[in-house]
Short mmCIF file of C-alpha atoms in Angstrom, two decimals:
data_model
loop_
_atom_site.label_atom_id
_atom_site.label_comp_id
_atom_site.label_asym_id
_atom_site.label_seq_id
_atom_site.Cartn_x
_atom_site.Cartn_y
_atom_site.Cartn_z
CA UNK J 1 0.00 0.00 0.00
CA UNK J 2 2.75 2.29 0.63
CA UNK J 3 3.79 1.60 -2.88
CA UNK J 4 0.75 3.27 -4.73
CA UNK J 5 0.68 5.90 -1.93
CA UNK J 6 3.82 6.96 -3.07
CA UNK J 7 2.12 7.57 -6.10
CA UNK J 8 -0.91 9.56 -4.81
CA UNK J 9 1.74 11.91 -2.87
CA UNK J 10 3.79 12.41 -5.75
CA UNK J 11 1.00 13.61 -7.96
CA UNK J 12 -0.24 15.82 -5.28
CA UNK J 13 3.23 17.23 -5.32
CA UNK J 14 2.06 18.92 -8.54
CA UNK J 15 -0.28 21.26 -7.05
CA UNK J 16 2.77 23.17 -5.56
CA UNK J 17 4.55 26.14 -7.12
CA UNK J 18 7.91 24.93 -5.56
CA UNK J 19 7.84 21.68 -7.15
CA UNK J 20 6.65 23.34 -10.50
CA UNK J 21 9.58 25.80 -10.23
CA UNK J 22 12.43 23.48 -8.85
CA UNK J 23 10.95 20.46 -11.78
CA UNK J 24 11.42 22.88 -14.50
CA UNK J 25 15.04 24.06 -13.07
CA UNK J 26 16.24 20.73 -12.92
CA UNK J 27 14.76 19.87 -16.27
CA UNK J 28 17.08 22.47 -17.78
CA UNK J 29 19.73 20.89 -16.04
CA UNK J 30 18.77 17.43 -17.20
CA UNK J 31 19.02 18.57 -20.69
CA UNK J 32 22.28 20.74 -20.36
CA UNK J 33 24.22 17.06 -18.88
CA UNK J 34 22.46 15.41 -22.32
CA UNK J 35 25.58 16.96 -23.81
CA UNK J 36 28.61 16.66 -21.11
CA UNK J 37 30.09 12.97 -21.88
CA UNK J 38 32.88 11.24 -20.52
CA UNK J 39 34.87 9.20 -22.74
CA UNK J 40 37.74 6.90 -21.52
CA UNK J 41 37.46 4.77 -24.21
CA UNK J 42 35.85 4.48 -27.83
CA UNK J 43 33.20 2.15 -26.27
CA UNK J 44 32.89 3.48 -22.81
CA UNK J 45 30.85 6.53 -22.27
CA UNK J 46 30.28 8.52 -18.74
CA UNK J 47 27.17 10.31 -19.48
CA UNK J 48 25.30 12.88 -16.75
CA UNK J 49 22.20 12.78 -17.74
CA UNK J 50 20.55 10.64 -15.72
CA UNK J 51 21.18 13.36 -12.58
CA UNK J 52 18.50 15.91 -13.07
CA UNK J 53 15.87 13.28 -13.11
CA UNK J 54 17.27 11.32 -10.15
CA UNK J 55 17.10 14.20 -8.20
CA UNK J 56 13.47 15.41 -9.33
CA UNK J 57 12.43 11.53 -8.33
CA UNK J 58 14.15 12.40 -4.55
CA UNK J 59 12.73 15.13 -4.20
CA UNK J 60 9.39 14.95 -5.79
CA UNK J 61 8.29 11.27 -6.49
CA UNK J 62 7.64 8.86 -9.24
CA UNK J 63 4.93 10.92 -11.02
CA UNK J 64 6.59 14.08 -11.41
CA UNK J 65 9.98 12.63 -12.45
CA UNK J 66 7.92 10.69 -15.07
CA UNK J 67 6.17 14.02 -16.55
CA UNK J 68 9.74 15.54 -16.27
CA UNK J 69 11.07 12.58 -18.19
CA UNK J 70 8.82 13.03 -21.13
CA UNK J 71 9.32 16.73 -21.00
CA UNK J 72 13.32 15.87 -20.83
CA UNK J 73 12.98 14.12 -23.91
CA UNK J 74 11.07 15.99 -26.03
CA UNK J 75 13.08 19.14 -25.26
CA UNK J 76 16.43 17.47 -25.36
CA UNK J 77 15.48 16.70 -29.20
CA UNK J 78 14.01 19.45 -30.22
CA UNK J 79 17.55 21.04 -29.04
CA UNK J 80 19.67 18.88 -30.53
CA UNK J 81 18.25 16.13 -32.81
CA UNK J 82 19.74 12.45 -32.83
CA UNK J 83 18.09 10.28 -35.50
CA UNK J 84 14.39 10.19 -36.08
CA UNK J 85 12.10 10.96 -32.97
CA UNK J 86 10.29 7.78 -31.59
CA UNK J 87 8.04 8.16 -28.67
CA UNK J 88 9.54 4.67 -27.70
CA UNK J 89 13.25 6.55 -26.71
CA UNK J 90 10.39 8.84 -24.61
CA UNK J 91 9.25 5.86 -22.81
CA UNK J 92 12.26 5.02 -21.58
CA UNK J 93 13.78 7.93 -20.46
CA UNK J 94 9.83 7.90 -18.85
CA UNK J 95 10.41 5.28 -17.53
CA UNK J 96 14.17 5.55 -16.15
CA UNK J 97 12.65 8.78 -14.04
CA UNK J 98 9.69 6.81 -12.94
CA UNK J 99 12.28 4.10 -11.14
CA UNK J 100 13.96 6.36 -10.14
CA UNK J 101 10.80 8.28 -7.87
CA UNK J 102 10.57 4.73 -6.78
CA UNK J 103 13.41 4.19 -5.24
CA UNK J 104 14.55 7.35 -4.10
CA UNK J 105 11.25 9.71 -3.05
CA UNK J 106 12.09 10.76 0.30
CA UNK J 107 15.16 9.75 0.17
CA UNK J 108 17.91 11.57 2.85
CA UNK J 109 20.91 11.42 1.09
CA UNK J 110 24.18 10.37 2.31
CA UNK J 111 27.37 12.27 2.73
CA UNK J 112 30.32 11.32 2.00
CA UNK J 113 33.49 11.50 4.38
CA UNK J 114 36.47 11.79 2.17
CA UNK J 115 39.06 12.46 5.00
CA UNK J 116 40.11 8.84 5.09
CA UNK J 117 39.28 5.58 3.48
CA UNK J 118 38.44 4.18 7.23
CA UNK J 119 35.81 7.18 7.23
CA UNK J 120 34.35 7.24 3.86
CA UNK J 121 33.67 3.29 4.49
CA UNK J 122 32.25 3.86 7.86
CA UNK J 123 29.93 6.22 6.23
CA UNK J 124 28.58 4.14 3.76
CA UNK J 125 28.03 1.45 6.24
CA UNK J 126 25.99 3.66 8.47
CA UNK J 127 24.10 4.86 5.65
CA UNK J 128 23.77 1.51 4.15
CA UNK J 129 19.68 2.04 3.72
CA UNK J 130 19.94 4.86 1.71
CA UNK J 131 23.23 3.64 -0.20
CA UNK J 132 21.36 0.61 -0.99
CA UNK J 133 18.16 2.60 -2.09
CA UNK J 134 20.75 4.32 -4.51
CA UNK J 135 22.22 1.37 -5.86
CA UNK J 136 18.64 -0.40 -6.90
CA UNK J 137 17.61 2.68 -8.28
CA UNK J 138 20.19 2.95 -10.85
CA UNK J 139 20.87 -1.24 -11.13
CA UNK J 140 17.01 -0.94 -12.11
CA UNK J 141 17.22 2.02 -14.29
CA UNK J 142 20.96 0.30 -16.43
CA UNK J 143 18.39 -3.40 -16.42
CA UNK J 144 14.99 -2.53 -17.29
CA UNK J 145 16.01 0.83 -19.55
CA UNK J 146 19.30 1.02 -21.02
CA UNK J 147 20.04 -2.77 -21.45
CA UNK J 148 16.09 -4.44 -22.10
CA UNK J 149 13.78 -1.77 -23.30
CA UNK J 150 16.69 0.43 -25.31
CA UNK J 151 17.76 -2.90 -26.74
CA UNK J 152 14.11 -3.79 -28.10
CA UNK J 153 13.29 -0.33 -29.41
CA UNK J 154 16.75 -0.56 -31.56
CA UNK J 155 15.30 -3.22 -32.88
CA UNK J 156 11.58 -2.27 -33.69
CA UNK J 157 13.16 0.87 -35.31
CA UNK J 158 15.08 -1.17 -37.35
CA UNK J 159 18.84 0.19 -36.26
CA UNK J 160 19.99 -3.88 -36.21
CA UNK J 161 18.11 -7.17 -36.66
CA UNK J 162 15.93 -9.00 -34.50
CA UNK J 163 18.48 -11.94 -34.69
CA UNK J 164 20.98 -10.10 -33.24
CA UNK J 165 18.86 -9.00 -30.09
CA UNK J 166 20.80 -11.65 -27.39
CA UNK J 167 24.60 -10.31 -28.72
CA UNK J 168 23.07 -6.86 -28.27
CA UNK J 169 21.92 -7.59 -24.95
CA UNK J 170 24.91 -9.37 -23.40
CA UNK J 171 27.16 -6.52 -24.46
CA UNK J 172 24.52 -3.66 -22.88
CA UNK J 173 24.77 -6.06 -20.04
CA UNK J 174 29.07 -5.78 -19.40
CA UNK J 175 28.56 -2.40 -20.29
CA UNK J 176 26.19 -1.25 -17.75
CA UNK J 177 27.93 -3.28 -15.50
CA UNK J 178 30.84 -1.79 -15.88
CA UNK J 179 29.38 1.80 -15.38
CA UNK J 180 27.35 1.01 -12.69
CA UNK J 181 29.71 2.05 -9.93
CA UNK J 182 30.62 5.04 -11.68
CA UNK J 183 27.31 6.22 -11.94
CA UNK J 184 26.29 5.21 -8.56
CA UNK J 185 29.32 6.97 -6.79
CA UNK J 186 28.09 9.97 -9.03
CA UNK J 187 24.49 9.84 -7.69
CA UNK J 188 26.19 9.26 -3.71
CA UNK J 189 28.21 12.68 -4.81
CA UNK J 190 25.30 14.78 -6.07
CA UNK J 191 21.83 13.84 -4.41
CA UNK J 192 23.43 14.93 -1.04
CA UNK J 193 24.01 18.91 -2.34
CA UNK J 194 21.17 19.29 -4.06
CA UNK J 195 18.83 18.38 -0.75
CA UNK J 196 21.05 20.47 1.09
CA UNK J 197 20.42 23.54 -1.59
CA UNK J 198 16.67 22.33 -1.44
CA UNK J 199 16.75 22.96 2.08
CA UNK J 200 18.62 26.03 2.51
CA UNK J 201 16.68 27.82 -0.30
CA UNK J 202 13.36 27.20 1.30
CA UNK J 203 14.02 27.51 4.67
CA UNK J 204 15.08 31.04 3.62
CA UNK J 205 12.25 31.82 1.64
CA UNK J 206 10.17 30.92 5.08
CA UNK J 207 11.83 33.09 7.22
CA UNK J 208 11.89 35.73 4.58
#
């Protein structure tokens, strides 16, 4: 039951000017990281993108990350087209957001002690709810999105054969494997300031 009343809270968010105004700020930031990109290698690609909408789920649940998914994607390529538009690419950058306002709504992020190795482990461990919540989010987001549904809608839009789905798939799979730390230790790095921010701007704004 909690499950679907995360839901009902999250659309109720909607109602509020702050999460209208912070949702459309972080929107523009989701689409600025579309085009900062990492690359240590031909194949390997750090991309940013997926911060924005983690941090509108956190803050704001699975329903508004969702709308600010499909706005995300829309704008991104009007701004800078890649390929033909598909609404299936929307539904799973929809989709990714949704996960992540899942996983993370409510969320109180962790943060990290990078005086010594003995401290930044200790923190972790203390925080290992909310570390955890982290990881699933975006372990969900690389399986479900970026290996399964971006593999199929490659397919259905014809970019490689059907018969080459499973070779597809098995690479996505190292892949994302391989970048799931990285992007995990990049959510532990940012979620924590930008709830901090959150909190500082409006607690100003009340006393104001």
């Amino acid at each position: 039951m909690a499950f679907f009343r995360n839901f009902k809270k999250s659309f109720e968010e909607l109602k509020s000017i702050r999460c209208l105004t912070v949702t459309a700020l972080l929107i523009g930031v989701s689409i600025a990281l579309k085009f900062v990109m990492i690359m240590p290698s031909e194949t390997l690609k750090i991309s940013f993108a997926f911060v924005g909408l983690a941090a509108i789920g956190m803050l704001y649940g699975p329903v508004v990350a969702g709308i600010a998914g499909t706005v995300t994607d829309l704008l991104g390529f009007l701004v800078k087209p890649t390929g033909a538009f598909s609404p299936i690419f929307t539904l799973v950058e929809v989709t990714g957001a949704v996960i992540f306002g899942i996983f993370l709504y409510g969320l109180n992020p962790v943060k990290l002690d990078f005086s010594s190795k003995s401290a930044f482990l200790s923190g972790l461990k203390t925080n290992g709810v909310q570390v955890f919540r982290i990881f699933m989010a975006k372990f969900t987001v690389n399986l479900v999105c970026n290996v399964f549904m971006n593999t199929i809608a490659m397919v259905i839009m014809g970019y490689f054969a059907p018969e080459v789905f499973w070779v597809k798939i098995s690479t996505r799979i190292v892949k994302n494997a391989v970048m799931l730390p990285i992007e995990v230790f990049i959510l532990l790095l940012v979620l924590y300031p930008v709830m901090v921010a959150y909190r500082a701007a409006f607690r100003e704004k009340r006393s104001a």
